Short mmCIF file of C-alpha atoms in Angstrom, two decimals:
data_model
loop_
_atom_site.label_atom_id
_atom_site.label_comp_id
_atom_site.label_asym_id
_atom_site.label_seq_id
_atom_site.Cartn_x
_atom_site.Cartn_y
_atom_site.Cartn_z
CA MET F 1 -2.98 36.51 -18.09
CA ASN F 2 -0.80 34.13 -16.16
CA ASP F 3 -0.27 30.57 -17.34
CA VAL F 4 -3.09 28.22 -16.69
CA THR F 5 -2.48 24.65 -15.79
CA ILE F 6 -5.05 21.91 -15.24
CA TYR F 7 -4.22 18.65 -13.38
CA HIS F 8 -6.50 16.53 -15.56
CA ASN F 9 -7.95 13.10 -15.64
CA PRO F 10 -9.66 12.66 -19.08
CA ARG F 11 -11.77 9.81 -17.67
CA CYS F 12 -13.39 12.24 -15.22
CA SER F 13 -16.51 14.06 -16.43
CA LYS F 14 -15.98 17.01 -14.11
CA SER F 15 -12.34 17.30 -15.32
CA ARG F 16 -13.44 17.25 -19.00
CA GLN F 17 -16.14 19.85 -18.23
CA THR F 18 -13.64 22.13 -16.45
CA LEU F 19 -11.22 21.90 -19.34
CA ALA F 20 -14.02 22.78 -21.74
CA MET F 21 -14.91 25.90 -19.67
CA ILE F 22 -11.30 26.99 -19.80
CA ARG F 23 -11.07 26.57 -23.50
CA ASP F 24 -14.47 28.41 -23.96
CA LYS F 25 -12.63 31.37 -22.35
CA GLY F 26 -10.12 31.25 -25.22
CA ILE F 27 -7.43 29.85 -23.03
CA GLU F 28 -5.38 26.78 -23.96
CA PRO F 29 -4.04 25.43 -20.63
CA THR F 30 -1.06 23.35 -19.90
CA ILE F 31 -2.56 19.93 -19.35
CA ILE F 32 -0.94 17.67 -16.78
CA LEU F 33 -2.19 14.13 -16.81
CA TYR F 34 -1.46 13.73 -13.12
CA LEU F 35 -2.14 9.94 -13.06
CA GLU F 36 0.82 9.45 -15.50
CA ASP F 37 2.93 12.53 -14.56
CA VAL F 38 2.58 12.25 -10.89
CA PRO F 39 3.25 15.43 -8.96
CA ASN F 40 6.03 15.09 -6.37
CA SER F 41 5.57 16.17 -2.71
CA ASP F 42 6.97 19.71 -3.37
CA LYS F 43 4.53 20.22 -6.19
CA ILE F 44 1.63 19.01 -4.10
CA LYS F 45 2.63 21.35 -1.30
CA GLU F 46 2.75 24.20 -3.81
CA LEU F 47 -0.71 23.35 -5.05
CA LEU F 48 -2.03 23.14 -1.43
CA SER F 49 -0.58 26.66 -0.81
CA LYS F 50 -2.31 28.04 -3.92
CA LEU F 51 -5.54 26.35 -2.97
CA GLY F 52 -5.31 27.48 0.66
CA LEU F 53 -6.17 24.04 1.79
CA ALA F 54 -4.70 21.23 3.87
CA ALA F 55 -3.69 17.90 2.32
CA GLY F 56 -6.71 16.10 3.84
CA ASP F 57 -9.01 18.61 2.10
CA ILE F 58 -8.00 17.34 -1.33
CA LEU F 59 -7.93 13.65 -0.50
CA ARG F 60 -10.39 11.49 -2.44
CA THR F 61 -11.44 9.15 0.42
CA GLY F 62 -14.16 7.52 -1.65
CA GLU F 63 -11.65 5.64 -3.90
CA ALA F 64 -11.73 1.80 -3.50
CA ASP F 65 -8.04 1.71 -3.28
CA TYR F 66 -8.11 4.24 -0.50
CA LYS F 67 -10.45 2.18 1.50
CA ALA F 68 -8.22 -0.88 0.96
CA HIS F 69 -5.05 0.87 2.04
CA MET F 70 -6.25 3.25 4.70
CA ALA F 71 -8.44 3.01 7.71
CA SER F 72 -8.53 6.75 8.23
CA ALA F 73 -6.62 9.83 7.10
CA ALA F 74 -7.71 11.66 10.18
CA THR F 75 -4.76 10.21 12.12
CA LEU F 76 -2.19 11.31 9.48
CA ASP F 77 -0.36 14.67 9.27
CA ASP F 78 -0.09 16.64 5.91
CA ASP F 79 3.41 15.04 5.11
CA ALA F 80 2.01 11.61 5.48
CA ILE F 81 -1.14 12.40 3.36
CA ILE F 82 1.08 14.02 0.73
CA ALA F 83 3.33 10.87 0.59
CA LEU F 84 0.18 8.77 0.12
CA MET F 85 -0.84 11.02 -2.80
CA THR F 86 2.52 10.70 -4.51
CA ARG F 87 2.21 6.86 -4.25
CA TYR F 88 -1.49 6.74 -5.21
CA PRO F 89 -2.17 9.92 -7.31
CA LYS F 90 -5.77 8.93 -7.87
CA PHE F 91 -6.32 9.95 -4.28
CA ILE F 92 -5.82 13.59 -5.34
CA GLU F 93 -8.97 15.49 -5.81
CA ARG F 94 -9.57 16.47 -9.41
CA PRO F 95 -9.39 18.63 -11.39
CA ILE F 96 -7.02 21.30 -9.97
CA VAL F 97 -6.59 24.35 -12.05
CA THR F 98 -3.82 26.93 -11.32
CA CYS F 99 -3.50 30.49 -12.58
CA GLY F 100 -0.59 32.45 -11.23
CA ASP F 101 -0.52 32.16 -7.56
CA LYS F 102 -4.13 30.91 -7.24
CA ALA F 103 -5.72 27.52 -7.75
CA VAL F 104 -9.17 25.99 -7.50
CA ILE F 105 -10.67 22.55 -7.57
CA GLY F 106 -13.16 22.26 -10.46
CA ARG F 107 -15.96 20.82 -8.42
CA PRO F 108 -18.30 22.14 -9.58
CA PRO F 109 -16.60 22.83 -12.88
CA GLU F 110 -17.93 26.50 -12.77
CA THR F 111 -15.52 27.12 -9.88
CA VAL F 112 -12.77 27.54 -12.47
CA LEU F 113 -14.35 30.73 -13.70
CA THR F 114 -13.26 32.46 -10.43
CA LEU F 115 -9.74 32.41 -11.66
CA PHE F 116 -10.43 34.60 -14.74
#
């Protein structure tokens, strides 16, 4: 099996549940605490490619800081949204799990099972 990586926030219940499901499959993933080890723009673009999504699709618009700093991401292109995510990593939807050339967002956590 290809290496499995989870972009994890241990304070998030969905992220913890997703990690537990991966481990229940006997897999010990690489854990990236993305709020501390912030992915750069190239890494975010790679994740988006694996997810098959646009940057706006993984933007957490409900965050209080998002509301304070942004009126609307609808007027921003992908590069501007990615730049925003590198500055404010908590705006990135979580958890993101990668396996080879595929990735999923663990919402709901059971979504991760489609990778295995």
